[in-house]
mmCIF file of C-alpha atoms in Angstrom:
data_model
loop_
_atom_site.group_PDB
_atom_site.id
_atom_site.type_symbol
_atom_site.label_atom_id
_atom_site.label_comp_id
_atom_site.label_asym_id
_atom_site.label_seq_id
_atom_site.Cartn_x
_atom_site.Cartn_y
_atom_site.Cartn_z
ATOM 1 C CA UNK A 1 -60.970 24.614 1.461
ATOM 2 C CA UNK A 2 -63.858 26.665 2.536
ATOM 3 C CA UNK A 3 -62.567 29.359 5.814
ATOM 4 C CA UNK A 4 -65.645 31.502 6.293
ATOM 5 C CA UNK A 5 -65.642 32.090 10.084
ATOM 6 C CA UNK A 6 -67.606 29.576 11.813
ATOM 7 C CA UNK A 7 -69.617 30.599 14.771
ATOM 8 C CA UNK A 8 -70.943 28.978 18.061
ATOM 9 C CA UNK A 9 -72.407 30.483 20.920
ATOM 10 C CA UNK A 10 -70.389 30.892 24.085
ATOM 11 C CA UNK A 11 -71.070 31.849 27.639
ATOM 12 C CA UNK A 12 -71.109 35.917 28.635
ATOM 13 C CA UNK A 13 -67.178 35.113 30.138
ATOM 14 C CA UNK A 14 -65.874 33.520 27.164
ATOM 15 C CA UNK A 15 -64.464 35.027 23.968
ATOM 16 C CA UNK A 16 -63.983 33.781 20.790
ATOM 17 C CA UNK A 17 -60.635 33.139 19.769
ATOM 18 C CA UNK A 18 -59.563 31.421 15.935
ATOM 19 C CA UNK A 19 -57.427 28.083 15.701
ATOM 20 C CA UNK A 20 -55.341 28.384 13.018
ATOM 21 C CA UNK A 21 -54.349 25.536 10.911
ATOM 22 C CA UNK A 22 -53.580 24.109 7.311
ATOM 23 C CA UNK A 23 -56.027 21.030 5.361
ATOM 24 C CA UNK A 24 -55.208 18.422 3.882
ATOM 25 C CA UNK A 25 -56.438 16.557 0.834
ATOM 26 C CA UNK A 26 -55.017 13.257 -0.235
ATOM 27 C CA UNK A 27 -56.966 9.854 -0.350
ATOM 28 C CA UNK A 28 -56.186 6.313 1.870
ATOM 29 C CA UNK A 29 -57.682 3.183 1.752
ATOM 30 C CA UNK A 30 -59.964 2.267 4.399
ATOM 31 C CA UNK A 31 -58.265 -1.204 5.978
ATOM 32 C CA UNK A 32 -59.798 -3.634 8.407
ATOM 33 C CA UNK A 33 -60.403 -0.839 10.916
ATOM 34 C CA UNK A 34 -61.560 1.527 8.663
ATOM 35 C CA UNK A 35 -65.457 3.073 9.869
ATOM 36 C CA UNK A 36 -68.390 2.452 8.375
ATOM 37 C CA UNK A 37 -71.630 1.259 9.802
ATOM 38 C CA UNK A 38 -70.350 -1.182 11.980
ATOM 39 C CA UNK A 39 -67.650 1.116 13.133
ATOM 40 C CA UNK A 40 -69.852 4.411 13.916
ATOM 41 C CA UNK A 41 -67.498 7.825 14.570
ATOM 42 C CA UNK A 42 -70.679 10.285 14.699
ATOM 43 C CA UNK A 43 -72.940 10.256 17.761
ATOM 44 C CA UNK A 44 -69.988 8.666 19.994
ATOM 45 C CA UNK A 45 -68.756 10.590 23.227
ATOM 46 C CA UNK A 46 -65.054 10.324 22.276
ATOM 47 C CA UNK A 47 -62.785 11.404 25.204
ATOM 48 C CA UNK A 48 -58.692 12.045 23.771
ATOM 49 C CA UNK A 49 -56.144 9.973 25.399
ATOM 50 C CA UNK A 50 -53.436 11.542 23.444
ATOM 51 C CA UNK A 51 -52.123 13.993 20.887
ATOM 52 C CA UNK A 52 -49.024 13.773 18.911
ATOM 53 C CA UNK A 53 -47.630 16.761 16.764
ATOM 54 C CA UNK A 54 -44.005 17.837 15.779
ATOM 55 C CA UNK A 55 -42.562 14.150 17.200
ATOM 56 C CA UNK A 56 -43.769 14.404 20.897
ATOM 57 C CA UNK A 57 -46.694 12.801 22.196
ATOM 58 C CA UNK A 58 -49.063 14.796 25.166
ATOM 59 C CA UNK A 59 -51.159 13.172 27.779
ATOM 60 C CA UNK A 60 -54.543 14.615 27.577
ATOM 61 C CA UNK A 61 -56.390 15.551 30.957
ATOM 62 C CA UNK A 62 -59.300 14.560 32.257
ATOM 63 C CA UNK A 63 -62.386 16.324 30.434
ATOM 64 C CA UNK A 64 -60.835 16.810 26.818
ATOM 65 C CA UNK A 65 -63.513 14.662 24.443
ATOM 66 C CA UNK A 66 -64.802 15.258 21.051
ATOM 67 C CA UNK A 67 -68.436 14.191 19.605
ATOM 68 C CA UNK A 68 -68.711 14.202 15.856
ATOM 69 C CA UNK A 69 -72.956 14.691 14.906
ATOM 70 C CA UNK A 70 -74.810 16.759 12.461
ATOM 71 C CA UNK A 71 -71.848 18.329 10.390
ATOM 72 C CA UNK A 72 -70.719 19.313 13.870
ATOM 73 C CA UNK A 73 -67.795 18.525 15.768
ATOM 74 C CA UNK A 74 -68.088 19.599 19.448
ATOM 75 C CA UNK A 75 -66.406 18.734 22.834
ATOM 76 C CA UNK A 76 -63.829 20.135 24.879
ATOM 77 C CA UNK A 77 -59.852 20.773 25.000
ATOM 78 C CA UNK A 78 -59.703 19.766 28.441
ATOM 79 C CA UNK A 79 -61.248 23.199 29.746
ATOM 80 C CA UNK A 80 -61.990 25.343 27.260
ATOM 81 C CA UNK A 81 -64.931 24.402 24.910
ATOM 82 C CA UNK A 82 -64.932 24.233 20.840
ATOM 83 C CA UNK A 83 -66.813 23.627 17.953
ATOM 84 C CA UNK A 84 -66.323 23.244 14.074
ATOM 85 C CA UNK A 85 -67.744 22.137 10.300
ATOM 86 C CA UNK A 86 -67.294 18.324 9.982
ATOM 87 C CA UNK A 87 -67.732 15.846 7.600
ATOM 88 C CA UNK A 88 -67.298 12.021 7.649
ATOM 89 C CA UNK A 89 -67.152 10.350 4.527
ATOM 90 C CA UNK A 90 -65.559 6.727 4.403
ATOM 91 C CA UNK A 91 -62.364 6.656 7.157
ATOM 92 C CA UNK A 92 -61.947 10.689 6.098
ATOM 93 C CA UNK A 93 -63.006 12.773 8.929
ATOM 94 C CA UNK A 94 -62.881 16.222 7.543
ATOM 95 C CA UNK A 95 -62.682 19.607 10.243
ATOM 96 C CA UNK A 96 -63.207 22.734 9.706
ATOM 97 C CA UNK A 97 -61.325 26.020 11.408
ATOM 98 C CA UNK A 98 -62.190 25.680 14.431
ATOM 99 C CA UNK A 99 -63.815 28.474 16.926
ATOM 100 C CA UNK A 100 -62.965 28.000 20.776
ATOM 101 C CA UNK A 101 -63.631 29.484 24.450
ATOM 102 C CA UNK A 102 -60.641 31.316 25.548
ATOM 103 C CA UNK A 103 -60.946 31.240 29.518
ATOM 104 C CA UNK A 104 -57.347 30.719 32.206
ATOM 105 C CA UNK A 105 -57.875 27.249 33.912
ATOM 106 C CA UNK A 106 -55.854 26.463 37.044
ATOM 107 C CA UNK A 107 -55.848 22.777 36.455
ATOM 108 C CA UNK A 108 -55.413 22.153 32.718
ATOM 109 C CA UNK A 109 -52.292 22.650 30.840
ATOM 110 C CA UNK A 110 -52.768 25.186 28.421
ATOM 111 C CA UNK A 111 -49.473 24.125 25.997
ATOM 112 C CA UNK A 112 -52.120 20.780 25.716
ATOM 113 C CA UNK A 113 -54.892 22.694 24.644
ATOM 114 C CA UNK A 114 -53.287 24.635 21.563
ATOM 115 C CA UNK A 115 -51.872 21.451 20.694
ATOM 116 C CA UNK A 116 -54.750 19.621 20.346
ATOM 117 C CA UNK A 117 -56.386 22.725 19.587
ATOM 118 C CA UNK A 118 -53.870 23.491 16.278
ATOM 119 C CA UNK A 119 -54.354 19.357 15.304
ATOM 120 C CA UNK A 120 -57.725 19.585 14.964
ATOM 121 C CA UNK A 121 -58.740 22.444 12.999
ATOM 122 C CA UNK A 122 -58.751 22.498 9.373
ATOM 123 C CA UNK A 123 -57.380 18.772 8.667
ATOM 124 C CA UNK A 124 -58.306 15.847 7.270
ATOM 125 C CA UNK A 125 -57.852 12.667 9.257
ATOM 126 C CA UNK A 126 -57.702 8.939 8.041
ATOM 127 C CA UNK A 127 -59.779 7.517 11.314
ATOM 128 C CA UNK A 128 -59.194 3.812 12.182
ATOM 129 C CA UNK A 129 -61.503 2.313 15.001
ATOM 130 C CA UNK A 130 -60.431 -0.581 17.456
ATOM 131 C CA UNK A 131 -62.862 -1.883 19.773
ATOM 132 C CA UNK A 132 -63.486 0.932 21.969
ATOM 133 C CA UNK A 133 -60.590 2.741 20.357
ATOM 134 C CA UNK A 134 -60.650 5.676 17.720
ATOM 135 C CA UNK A 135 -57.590 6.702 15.903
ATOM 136 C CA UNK A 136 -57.584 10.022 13.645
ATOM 137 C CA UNK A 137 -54.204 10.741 11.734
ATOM 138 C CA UNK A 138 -53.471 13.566 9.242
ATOM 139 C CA UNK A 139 -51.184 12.397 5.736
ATOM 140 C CA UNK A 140 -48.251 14.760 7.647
ATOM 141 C CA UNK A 141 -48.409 11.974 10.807
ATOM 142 C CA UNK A 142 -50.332 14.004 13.303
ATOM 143 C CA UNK A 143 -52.199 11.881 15.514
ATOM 144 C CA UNK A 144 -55.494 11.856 17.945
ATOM 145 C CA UNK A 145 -55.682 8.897 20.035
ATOM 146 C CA UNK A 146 -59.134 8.445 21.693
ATOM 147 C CA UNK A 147 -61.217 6.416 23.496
ATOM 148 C CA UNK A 148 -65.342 5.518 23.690
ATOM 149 C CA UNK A 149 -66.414 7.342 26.735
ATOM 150 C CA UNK A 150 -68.064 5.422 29.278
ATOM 151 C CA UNK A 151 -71.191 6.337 30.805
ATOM 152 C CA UNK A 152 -70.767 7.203 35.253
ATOM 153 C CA UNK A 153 -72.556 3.941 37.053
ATOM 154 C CA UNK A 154 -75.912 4.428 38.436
ATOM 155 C CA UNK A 155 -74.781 2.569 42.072
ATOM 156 C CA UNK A 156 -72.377 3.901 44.465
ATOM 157 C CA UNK A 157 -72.103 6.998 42.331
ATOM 158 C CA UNK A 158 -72.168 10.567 44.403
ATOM 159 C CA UNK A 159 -74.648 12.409 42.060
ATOM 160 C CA UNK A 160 -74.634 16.750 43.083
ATOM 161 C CA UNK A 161 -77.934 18.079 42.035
ATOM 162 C CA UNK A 162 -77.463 20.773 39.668
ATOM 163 C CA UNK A 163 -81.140 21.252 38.909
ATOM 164 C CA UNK A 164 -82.351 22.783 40.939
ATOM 165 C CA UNK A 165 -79.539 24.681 41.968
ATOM 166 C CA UNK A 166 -78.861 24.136 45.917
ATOM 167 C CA UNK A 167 -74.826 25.762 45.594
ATOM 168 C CA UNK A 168 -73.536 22.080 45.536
ATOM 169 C CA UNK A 169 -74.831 21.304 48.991
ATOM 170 C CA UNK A 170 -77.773 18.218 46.974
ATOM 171 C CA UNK A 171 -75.684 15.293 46.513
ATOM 172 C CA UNK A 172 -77.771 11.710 46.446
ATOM 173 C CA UNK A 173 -75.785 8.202 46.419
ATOM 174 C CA UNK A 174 -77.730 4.763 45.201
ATOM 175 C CA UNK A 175 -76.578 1.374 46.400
ATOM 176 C CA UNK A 176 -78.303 -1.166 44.211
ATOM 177 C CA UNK A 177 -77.045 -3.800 46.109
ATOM 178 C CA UNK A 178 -78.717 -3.074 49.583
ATOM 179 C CA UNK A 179 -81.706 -1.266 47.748
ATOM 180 C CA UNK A 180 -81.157 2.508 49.295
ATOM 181 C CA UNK A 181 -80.474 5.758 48.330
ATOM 182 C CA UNK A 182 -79.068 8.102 50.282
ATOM 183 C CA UNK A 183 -77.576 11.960 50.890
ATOM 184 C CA UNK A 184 -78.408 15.216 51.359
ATOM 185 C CA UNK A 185 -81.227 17.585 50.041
ATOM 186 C CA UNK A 186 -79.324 20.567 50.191
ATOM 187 C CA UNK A 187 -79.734 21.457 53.658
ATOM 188 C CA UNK A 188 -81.302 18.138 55.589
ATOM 189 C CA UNK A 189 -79.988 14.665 55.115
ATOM 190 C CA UNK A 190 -81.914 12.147 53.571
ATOM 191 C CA UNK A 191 -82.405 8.413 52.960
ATOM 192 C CA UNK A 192 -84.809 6.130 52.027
ATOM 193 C CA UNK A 193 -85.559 3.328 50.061
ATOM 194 C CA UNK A 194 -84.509 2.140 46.374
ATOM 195 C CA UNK A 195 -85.215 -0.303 44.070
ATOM 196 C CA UNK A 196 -83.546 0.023 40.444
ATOM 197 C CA UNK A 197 -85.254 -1.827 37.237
ATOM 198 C CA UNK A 198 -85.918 -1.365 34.177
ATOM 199 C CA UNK A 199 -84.674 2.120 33.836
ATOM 200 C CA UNK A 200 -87.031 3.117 36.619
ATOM 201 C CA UNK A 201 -86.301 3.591 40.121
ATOM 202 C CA UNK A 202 -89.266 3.277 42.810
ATOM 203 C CA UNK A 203 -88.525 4.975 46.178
ATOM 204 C CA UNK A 204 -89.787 4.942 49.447
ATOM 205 C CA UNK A 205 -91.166 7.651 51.732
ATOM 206 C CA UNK A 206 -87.659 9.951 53.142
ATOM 207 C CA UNK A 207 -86.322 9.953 56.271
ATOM 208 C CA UNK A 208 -84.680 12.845 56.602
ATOM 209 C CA UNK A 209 -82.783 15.270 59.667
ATOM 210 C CA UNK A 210 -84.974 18.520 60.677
ATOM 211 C CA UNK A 211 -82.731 21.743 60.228
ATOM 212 C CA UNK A 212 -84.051 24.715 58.821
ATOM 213 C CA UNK A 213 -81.722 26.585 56.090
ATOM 214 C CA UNK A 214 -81.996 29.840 54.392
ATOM 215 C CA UNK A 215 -85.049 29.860 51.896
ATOM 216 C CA UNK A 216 -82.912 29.072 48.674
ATOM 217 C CA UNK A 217 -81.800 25.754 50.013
ATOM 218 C CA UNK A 218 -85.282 24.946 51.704
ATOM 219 C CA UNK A 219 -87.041 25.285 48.319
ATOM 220 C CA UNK A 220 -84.628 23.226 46.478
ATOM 221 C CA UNK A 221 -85.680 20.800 49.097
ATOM 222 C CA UNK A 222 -89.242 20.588 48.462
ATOM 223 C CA UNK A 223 -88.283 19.852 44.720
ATOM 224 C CA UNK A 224 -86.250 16.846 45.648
ATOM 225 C CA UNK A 225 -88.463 15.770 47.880
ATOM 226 C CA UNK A 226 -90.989 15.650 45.666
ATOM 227 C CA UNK A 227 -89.059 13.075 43.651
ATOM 228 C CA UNK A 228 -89.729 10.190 46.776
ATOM 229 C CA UNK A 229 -92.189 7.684 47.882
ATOM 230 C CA UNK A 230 -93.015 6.899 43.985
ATOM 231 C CA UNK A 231 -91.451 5.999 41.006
ATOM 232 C CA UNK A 232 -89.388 7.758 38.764
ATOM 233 C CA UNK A 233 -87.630 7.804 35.409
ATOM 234 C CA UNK A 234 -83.801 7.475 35.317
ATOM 235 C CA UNK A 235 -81.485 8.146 32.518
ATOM 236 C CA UNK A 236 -77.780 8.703 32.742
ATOM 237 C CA UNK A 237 -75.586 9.973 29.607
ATOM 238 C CA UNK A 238 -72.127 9.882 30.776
ATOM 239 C CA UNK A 239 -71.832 11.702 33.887
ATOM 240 C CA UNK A 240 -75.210 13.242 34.088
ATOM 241 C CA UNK A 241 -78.004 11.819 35.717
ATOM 242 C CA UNK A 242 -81.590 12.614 34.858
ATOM 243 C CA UNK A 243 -84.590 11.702 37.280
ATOM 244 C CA UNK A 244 -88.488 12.669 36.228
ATOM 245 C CA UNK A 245 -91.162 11.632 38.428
ATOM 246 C CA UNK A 246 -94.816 10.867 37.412
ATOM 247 C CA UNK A 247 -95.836 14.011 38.940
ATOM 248 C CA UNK A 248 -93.179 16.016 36.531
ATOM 249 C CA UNK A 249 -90.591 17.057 38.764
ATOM 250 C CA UNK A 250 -87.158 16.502 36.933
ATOM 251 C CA UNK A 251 -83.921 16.479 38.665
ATOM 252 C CA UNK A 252 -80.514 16.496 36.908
ATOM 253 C CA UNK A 253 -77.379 16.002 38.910
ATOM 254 C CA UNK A 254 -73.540 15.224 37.565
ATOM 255 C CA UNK A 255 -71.037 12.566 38.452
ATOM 256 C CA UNK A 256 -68.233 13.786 41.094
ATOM 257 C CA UNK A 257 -65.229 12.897 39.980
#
């Protein structure tokens, strides 16, 4: 097996740090959940529900997914981010060594992340898929249970505008159902109203409160307001939201958990 150093590029805190693991090479049949066309692995969100290694099985948390496109595999171990060489051919999901982030994160068990970590680089999986369900297992028994990641809902969502930046403070909420949206522009409240179709959303003229903030906030402001009375584009690709008006602005904005 080829293990030339792969390389990704990571953010000016992180470091890269080597998984090390063993291949493996033998053949299986495919079976009725085998992948194929009808069963697509590549270009699927996958988030892990589980690992199991050396006869104990570890809950993954919240964040840990894996997308398999372009001889890539990519995702996260929960906090810290990786990448590596793959290759699907049949039900044989093939991984290179794998290259990862190495940052301390207060909420994620590390002991999960070099397990899953350790699984994943350098083997061969058979990969079964069930429904929404995707099963990769190594010939030695190691397992990675995961599940089709669901894209956040449009309505009742609380979407924090990330671009542009207003320090978490640009939050908007939609309510299909009464035909609103609603929040706060980073400084002033706002509302107005909404009307969803057709992966477009038309708004009304803002109402909004009258407080002044520093300058940073007040020109994120003028952005997002220039997203109302008019109708804009809306995408959403699992917990990011994307707005574009006619006039060009474009807003993107994350799913709280």
């Amino acid at each position: 097996m080829d293990r030339q150093k792969q390389r990704m590029t990571l953010t000016a805190a992180a470091m890269l740090v080597p998984l090390l693991a063993a291949c493996g090479s033998e053949k299986a049949d495919g079976g009725s959940g085998a992948v194929g066309a009808e069963r697509p692995v590549t270009g699927v969100r996958w988030s892990v529900d589980s690992v199991t290694a050396g006869g104990k099985t570890h809950q993954a948390p919240a964040g840990a997914h894996v997308t398999l496109a372009d001889g890539r595999a990519e995702g996260s171990l929960g906090c810290n981010t990786f990448g590596a060489d793959a290759t699907v051919d049949g039900d044989r999901v093939r991984l290179g060594r794998t290259m990862a982030t190495e940052m301390a994160c207060e909420d994620t068990p590390m002991a999960f992340e070099e397990t899953l970590a350790r699984t994943l680089s350098g083997h061969e999986f058979r990969a079964r898929v069930d429904g929404d369900r995707l099963t990769l297992t190594t010939d030695r028994g190691e397992t990675v249970r995961l599940t089709k990641a669901k894209d956040a809902r449009l309505s009742g969502t609380r979407w924090t505008v990330t671009s542009p930046r207003a320090d978490g403070r640009a939050h908007l909420t939609f309510d299909e159902k009464k035909g609103t949206v609603a929040g706060r522009l980073g400084c002033n409240k706002v509302n107005a109203r909404a009307t969803v179709r057709d992966g477009h959303i038309t708004l009304g003229p803002p109402a909004t409160t009258r407080m002044m903030c520093e300058d940073s906030l007040m020109a994120a402001e003028k952005t997002l307001l220039r997203l109302f009375d008019g109708r804009l584009k809306y995408g959403v690709d699992h917990r990011t939201l994307t707005l574009t008006s006619e006039n060009g602005t474009r807003v993107r904005a994350v799913a709280e958990r």
